[in-house]
Amino acid sequence: MATNQTASLTAANDIRDIKPPVNIPSGWEWLWWMLAALATIAVAVLIWRWWQKRRSQIPVEPPVPAHMHAKEMLEKALALIAHPKPFCTLVSDTVRTYLEERFDFRAPERTTEEFLHELRGTDLLSAEQKEKLGEFLECCDLVKFAKYEPVEPELRDLHGSALRLVEETEPHEVQSPESGVRSPGSKVQSQIHA
């Protein structure tokens, strides 16, 4: 009997509380998560489309033509005429950049010799323009690299040479008879027909 009493005491101490209910998934939970993800993606796509449409409606300013940009930079260079090296650097860089933008001719990264050698093989400029450009760039190189100090009249001549090159090679606009609108390059056509 003693063992029965010990067993019943142990059993009385061994009684535990009822466990809480176990949550059993219904099988539809994944569907709700999937629908929430799809809704998030749809909202993100709609916002992206709205942003793209809004961005496309913002008017884009047309780029400044190469000859106008070059003339503007040459005008700014005149403020540096009292300082020959910065003046010549800006003027020669302006001409090189103009030739690159106007004729799609890679100019700024090359040395003067490389640039002139490659330019001679093209028909972008006339022989006289190529010769004048070569003289212009050599004078600028003397100031930039050989520490030559030209006087102001020489610097004004360099500036004038650069400006003449831009003006001689800029696209010319002439009114077309049908529309009254000016179009680039029609000056050449009107000279051929005359």
mmCIF file with all atom_site columns, N, CA and C in Angstrom, residues 153-192:
data_model
loop_
_atom_site.group_PDB
_atom_site.id
_atom_site.type_symbol
_atom_site.label_atom_id
_atom_site.label_alt_id
_atom_site.label_comp_id
_atom_site.label_asym_id
_atom_site.label_entity_id
_atom_site.label_seq_id
_atom_site.pdbx_PDB_ins_code
_atom_site.Cartn_x
_atom_site.Cartn_y
_atom_site.Cartn_z
_atom_site.occupancy
_atom_site.B_iso_or_equiv
_atom_site.pdbx_formal_charge
_atom_site.auth_seq_id
_atom_site.auth_comp_id
_atom_site.auth_asym_id
_atom_site.auth_atom_id
_atom_site.pdbx_PDB_model_num
ATOM 1   N N  . PRO A 1 153 ? 48.220 93.491 -78.029  1.00 0.00 ? 153 PRO A N  1
ATOM 2   C CA . PRO A 1 153 ? 47.804 93.418 -79.441  1.00 0.00 ? 153 PRO A CA 1
ATOM 3   C C  . PRO A 1 153 ? 47.958 92.004 -80.035  1.00 0.00 ? 153 PRO A C  1
ATOM 4   N N  . GLU A 1 154 ? 49.000 91.279 -79.635  1.00 0.00 ? 154 GLU A N  1
ATOM 5   C CA . GLU A 1 154 ? 49.171 89.899 -80.118  1.00 0.00 ? 154 GLU A CA 1
ATOM 6   C C  . GLU A 1 154 ? 48.047 89.006 -79.597  1.00 0.00 ? 154 GLU A C  1
ATOM 7   N N  . LEU A 1 155 ? 47.685 89.216 -78.336  1.00 0.00 ? 155 LEU A N  1
ATOM 8   C CA . LEU A 1 155 ? 46.603 88.426 -77.753  1.00 0.00 ? 155 LEU A CA 1
ATOM 9   C C  . LEU A 1 155 ? 45.269 88.736 -78.441  1.00 0.00 ? 155 LEU A C  1
ATOM 10  N N  . ARG A 1 156 ? 45.060 89.996 -78.772  1.00 0.00 ? 156 ARG A N  1
ATOM 11  C CA . ARG A 1 156 ? 43.828 90.371 -79.480  1.00 0.00 ? 156 ARG A CA 1
ATOM 12  C C  . ARG A 1 156 ? 43.808 89.747 -80.879  1.00 0.00 ? 156 ARG A C  1
ATOM 13  N N  . ASP A 1 157 ? 44.980 89.644 -81.511  1.00 0.00 ? 157 ASP A N  1
ATOM 14  C CA . ASP A 1 157 ? 45.062 88.979 -82.820  1.00 0.00 ? 157 ASP A CA 1
ATOM 15  C C  . ASP A 1 157 ? 44.706 87.490 -82.690  1.00 0.00 ? 157 ASP A C  1
ATOM 16  N N  . LEU A 1 158 ? 45.219 86.855 -81.636  1.00 0.00 ? 158 LEU A N  1
ATOM 17  C CA . LEU A 1 158 ? 44.872 85.449 -81.399  1.00 0.00 ? 158 LEU A CA 1
ATOM 18  C C  . LEU A 1 158 ? 43.370 85.291 -81.204  1.00 0.00 ? 158 LEU A C  1
ATOM 19  N N  . HIS A 1 159 ? 42.811 86.183 -80.410  1.00 0.00 ? 159 HIS A N  1
ATOM 20  C CA . HIS A 1 159 ? 41.370 86.154 -80.163  1.00 0.00 ? 159 HIS A CA 1
ATOM 21  C C  . HIS A 1 159 ? 40.602 86.347 -81.471  1.00 0.00 ? 159 HIS A C  1
ATOM 22  N N  . GLY A 1 160 ? 41.052 87.303 -82.288  1.00 0.00 ? 160 GLY A N  1
ATOM 23  C CA . GLY A 1 160 ? 40.405 87.553 -83.581  1.00 0.00 ? 160 GLY A CA 1
ATOM 24  C C  . GLY A 1 160 ? 40.493 86.342 -84.500  1.00 0.00 ? 160 GLY A C  1
ATOM 25  N N  . SER A 1 161 ? 41.637 85.646 -84.493  1.00 0.00 ? 161 SER A N  1
ATOM 26  C CA . SER A 1 161 ? 41.795 84.442 -85.314  1.00 0.00 ? 161 SER A CA 1
ATOM 27  C C  . SER A 1 161 ? 40.804 83.362 -84.890  1.00 0.00 ? 161 SER A C  1
ATOM 28  N N  . ALA A 1 162 ? 40.665 83.191 -83.587  1.00 0.00 ? 162 ALA A N  1
ATOM 29  C CA . ALA A 1 162 ? 39.731 82.184 -83.083  1.00 0.00 ? 162 ALA A CA 1
ATOM 30  C C  . ALA A 1 162 ? 38.299 82.541 -83.462  1.00 0.00 ? 162 ALA A C  1
ATOM 31  N N  . LEU A 1 163 ? 37.955 83.807 -83.304  1.00 0.00 ? 163 LEU A N  1
ATOM 32  C CA . LEU A 1 163 ? 36.599 84.254 -83.630  1.00 0.00 ? 163 LEU A CA 1
ATOM 33  C C  . LEU A 1 163 ? 36.313 84.109 -85.124  1.00 0.00 ? 163 LEU A C  1
ATOM 34  N N  . ARG A 1 164 ? 37.298 84.430 -85.957  1.00 0.00 ? 164 ARG A N  1
ATOM 35  C CA . ARG A 1 164 ? 37.120 84.284 -87.419  1.00 0.00 ? 164 ARG A CA 1
ATOM 36  C C  . ARG A 1 164 ? 36.889 82.825 -87.802  1.00 0.00 ? 164 ARG A C  1
ATOM 37  N N  . LEU A 1 165 ? 37.650 81.914 -87.191  1.00 0.00 ? 165 LEU A N  1
ATOM 38  C CA . LEU A 1 165 ? 37.487 80.493 -87.491  1.00 0.00 ? 165 LEU A CA 1
ATOM 39  C C  . LEU A 1 165 ? 36.065 80.039 -87.145  1.00 0.00 ? 165 LEU A C  1
ATOM 40  N N  . VAL A 1 166 ? 35.579 80.461 -86.000  1.00 0.00 ? 166 VAL A N  1
ATOM 41  C CA . VAL A 1 166 ? 34.217 80.084 -85.586  1.00 0.00 ? 166 VAL A CA 1
ATOM 42  C C  . VAL A 1 166 ? 33.204 80.664 -86.567  1.00 0.00 ? 166 VAL A C  1
ATOM 43  N N  . GLU A 1 167 ? 33.358 81.934 -86.920  1.00 0.00 ? 167 GLU A N  1
ATOM 44  C CA . GLU A 1 167 ? 32.400 82.580 -87.824  1.00 0.00 ? 167 GLU A CA 1
ATOM 45  C C  . GLU A 1 167 ? 32.446 81.982 -89.228  1.00 0.00 ? 167 GLU A C  1
ATOM 46  N N  . GLU A 1 168 ? 33.626 81.591 -89.687  1.00 0.00 ? 168 GLU A N  1
ATOM 47  C CA . GLU A 1 168 ? 33.743 81.012 -91.027  1.00 0.00 ? 168 GLU A CA 1
ATOM 48  C C  . GLU A 1 168 ? 33.161 79.610 -91.111  1.00 0.00 ? 168 GLU A C  1
ATOM 49  N N  . THR A 1 169 ? 33.167 78.890 -90.000  1.00 0.00 ? 169 THR A N  1
ATOM 50  C CA . THR A 1 169 ? 32.732 77.492 -90.037  1.00 0.00 ? 169 THR A CA 1
ATOM 51  C C  . THR A 1 169 ? 31.360 77.261 -89.408  1.00 0.00 ? 169 THR A C  1
ATOM 52  N N  . GLU A 1 170 ? 30.744 78.305 -88.874  1.00 0.00 ? 170 GLU A N  1
ATOM 53  C CA . GLU A 1 170 ? 29.421 78.110 -88.266  1.00 0.00 ? 170 GLU A CA 1
ATOM 54  C C  . GLU A 1 170 ? 28.391 77.820 -89.358  1.00 0.00 ? 170 GLU A C  1
ATOM 55  N N  . PRO A 1 171 ? 27.352 77.061 -89.026  1.00 0.00 ? 171 PRO A N  1
ATOM 56  C CA . PRO A 1 171 ? 26.323 76.781 -90.031  1.00 0.00 ? 171 PRO A CA 1
ATOM 57  C C  . PRO A 1 171 ? 25.568 78.059 -90.368  1.00 0.00 ? 171 PRO A C  1
ATOM 58  N N  . HIS A 1 172 ? 25.342 78.262 -91.650  1.00 0.00 ? 172 HIS A N  1
ATOM 59  C CA . HIS A 1 172 ? 24.626 79.454 -92.097  1.00 0.00 ? 172 HIS A CA 1
ATOM 60  C C  . HIS A 1 172 ? 23.162 79.113 -92.289  1.00 0.00 ? 172 HIS A C  1
ATOM 61  N N  . GLU A 1 173 ? 22.293 80.017 -91.876  1.00 0.00 ? 173 GLU A N  1
ATOM 62  C CA . GLU A 1 173 ? 20.858 79.794 -91.992  1.00 0.00 ? 173 GLU A CA 1
ATOM 63  C C  . GLU A 1 173 ? 20.281 80.772 -93.000  1.00 0.00 ? 173 GLU A C  1
ATOM 64  N N  . VAL A 1 174 ? 19.451 80.226 -93.880  1.00 0.00 ? 174 VAL A N  1
ATOM 65  C CA . VAL A 1 174 ? 18.796 81.038 -94.908  1.00 0.00 ? 174 VAL A CA 1
ATOM 66  C C  . VAL A 1 174 ? 17.334 80.636 -94.952  1.00 0.00 ? 174 VAL A C  1
ATOM 67  N N  . GLN A 1 175 ? 16.449 81.587 -95.222  1.00 0.00 ? 175 GLN A N  1
ATOM 68  C CA . GLN A 1 175 ? 15.030 81.272 -95.286  1.00 0.00 ? 175 GLN A CA 1
ATOM 69  C C  . GLN A 1 175 ? 14.730 80.439 -96.521  1.00 0.00 ? 175 GLN A C  1
ATOM 70  N N  . SER A 1 176 ? 13.939 79.370 -96.306  1.00 0.00 ? 176 SER A N  1
ATOM 71  C CA . SER A 1 176 ? 13.506 78.589 -97.454  1.00 0.00 ? 176 SER A CA 1
ATOM 72  C C  . SER A 1 176 ? 12.247 79.239 -98.012  1.00 0.00 ? 176 SER A C  1
ATOM 73  N N  . PRO A 1 177 ? 12.063 79.260 -99.330  1.00 0.00 ? 177 PRO A N  1
ATOM 74  C CA . PRO A 1 177 ? 10.939 79.974 -99.924  1.00 0.00 ? 177 PRO A CA 1
ATOM 75  C C  . PRO A 1 177 ? 9.582  79.402 -99.521  1.00 0.00 ? 177 PRO A C  1
ATOM 76  N N  . GLU A 1 178 ? 9.450  78.076 -99.300  1.00 0.00 ? 178 GLU A N  1
ATOM 77  C CA . GLU A 1 178 ? 8.148  77.487 -99.009  1.00 0.00 ? 178 GLU A CA 1
ATOM 78  C C  . GLU A 1 178 ? 7.644  77.855 -97.629  1.00 0.00 ? 178 GLU A C  1
ATOM 79  N N  . SER A 1 179 ? 8.489  77.701 -96.633  1.00 0.00 ? 179 SER A N  1
ATOM 80  C CA . SER A 1 179 ? 8.003  77.827 -95.264  1.00 0.00 ? 179 SER A CA 1
ATOM 81  C C  . SER A 1 179 ? 8.359  79.144 -94.597  1.00 0.00 ? 179 SER A C  1
ATOM 82  N N  . GLY A 1 180 ? 9.307  79.847 -95.143  1.00 0.00 ? 180 GLY A N  1
ATOM 83  C CA . GLY A 1 180 ? 9.752  81.064 -94.486  1.00 0.00 ? 180 GLY A CA 1
ATOM 84  C C  . GLY A 1 180 ? 10.600 80.756 -93.265  1.00 0.00 ? 180 GLY A C  1
ATOM 85  N N  . VAL A 1 181 ? 10.989 79.499 -93.099  1.00 0.00 ? 181 VAL A N  1
ATOM 86  C CA . VAL A 1 181 ? 11.802 79.078 -91.960  1.00 0.00 ? 181 VAL A CA 1
ATOM 87  C C  . VAL A 1 181 ? 13.238 78.961 -92.408  1.00 0.00 ? 181 VAL A C  1
ATOM 88  N N  . ARG A 1 182 ? 14.127 79.366 -91.535  1.00 0.00 ? 182 ARG A N  1
ATOM 89  C CA . ARG A 1 182 ? 15.547 79.276 -91.864  1.00 0.00 ? 182 ARG A CA 1
ATOM 90  C C  . ARG A 1 182 ? 16.033 77.872 -91.554  1.00 0.00 ? 182 ARG A C  1
ATOM 91  N N  . SER A 1 183 ? 16.821 77.334 -92.441  1.00 0.00 ? 183 SER A N  1
ATOM 92  C CA . SER A 1 183 ? 17.375 76.000 -92.212  1.00 0.00 ? 183 SER A CA 1
ATOM 93  C C  . SER A 1 183 ? 18.869 76.028 -92.416  1.00 0.00 ? 183 SER A C  1
ATOM 94  N N  . PRO A 1 184 ? 19.630 75.275 -91.582  1.00 0.00 ? 184 PRO A N  1
ATOM 95  C CA . PRO A 1 184 ? 21.080 75.269 -91.725  1.00 0.00 ? 184 PRO A CA 1
ATOM 96  C C  . PRO A 1 184 ? 21.490 74.638 -93.042  1.00 0.00 ? 184 PRO A C  1
ATOM 97  N N  . GLY A 1 185 ? 22.529 75.175 -93.625  1.00 0.00 ? 185 GLY A N  1
ATOM 98  C CA . GLY A 1 185 ? 23.097 74.609 -94.830  1.00 0.00 ? 185 GLY A CA 1
ATOM 99  C C  . GLY A 1 185 ? 22.403 75.020 -96.111  1.00 0.00 ? 185 GLY A C  1
ATOM 100 N N  . SER A 1 186 ? 21.295 75.751 -96.043  1.00 0.00 ? 186 SER A N  1
ATOM 101 C CA . SER A 1 186 ? 20.608 76.098 -97.277  1.00 0.00 ? 186 SER A CA 1
ATOM 102 C C  . SER A 1 186 ? 21.306 77.227 -98.018  1.00 0.00 ? 186 SER A C  1
ATOM 103 N N  . LYS A 1 187 ? 22.249 77.914 -97.385  1.00 0.00 ? 187 LYS A N  1
ATOM 104 C CA . LYS A 1 187 ? 23.011 78.944 -98.071  1.00 0.00 ? 187 LYS A CA 1
ATOM 105 C C  . LYS A 1 187 ? 23.856 78.313 -99.175  1.00 0.00 ? 187 LYS A C  1
ATOM 106 N N  . VAL A 1 188 ? 24.447 77.149 -98.862  1.00 0.00 ? 188 VAL A N  1
ATOM 107 C CA . VAL A 1 188 ? 25.260 76.453 -99.843  1.00 0.00 ? 188 VAL A CA 1
ATOM 108 C C  . VAL A 1 188 ? 24.382 76.050 -101.033 1.00 0.00 ? 188 VAL A C  1
ATOM 109 N N  . GLN A 1 189 ? 23.173 75.536 -100.766 1.00 0.00 ? 189 GLN A N  1
ATOM 110 C CA . GLN A 1 189 ? 22.287 75.134 -101.836 1.00 0.00 ? 189 GLN A CA 1
ATOM 111 C C  . GLN A 1 189 ? 21.867 76.327 -102.693 1.00 0.00 ? 189 GLN A C  1
ATOM 112 N N  . SER A 1 190 ? 21.607 77.467 -102.049 1.00 0.00 ? 190 SER A N  1
ATOM 113 C CA . SER A 1 190 ? 21.182 78.631 -102.823 1.00 0.00 ? 190 SER A CA 1
ATOM 114 C C  . SER A 1 190 ? 22.336 79.155 -103.680 1.00 0.00 ? 190 SER A C  1
ATOM 115 N N  . GLN A 1 191 ? 23.581 78.980 -103.237 1.00 0.00 ? 191 GLN A N  1
ATOM 116 C CA . GLN A 1 191 ? 24.707 79.413 -104.040 1.00 0.00 ? 191 GLN A CA 1
ATOM 117 C C  . GLN A 1 191 ? 24.905 78.493 -105.243 1.00 0.00 ? 191 GLN A C  1
ATOM 118 N N  . ILE A 1 192 ? 24.589 77.212 -105.072 1.00 0.00 ? 192 ILE A N  1
ATOM 119 C CA . ILE A 1 192 ? 24.732 76.269 -106.174 1.00 0.00 ? 192 ILE A CA 1
ATOM 120 C C  . ILE A 1 192 ? 23.702 76.570 -107.260 1.00 0.00 ? 192 ILE A C  1
#
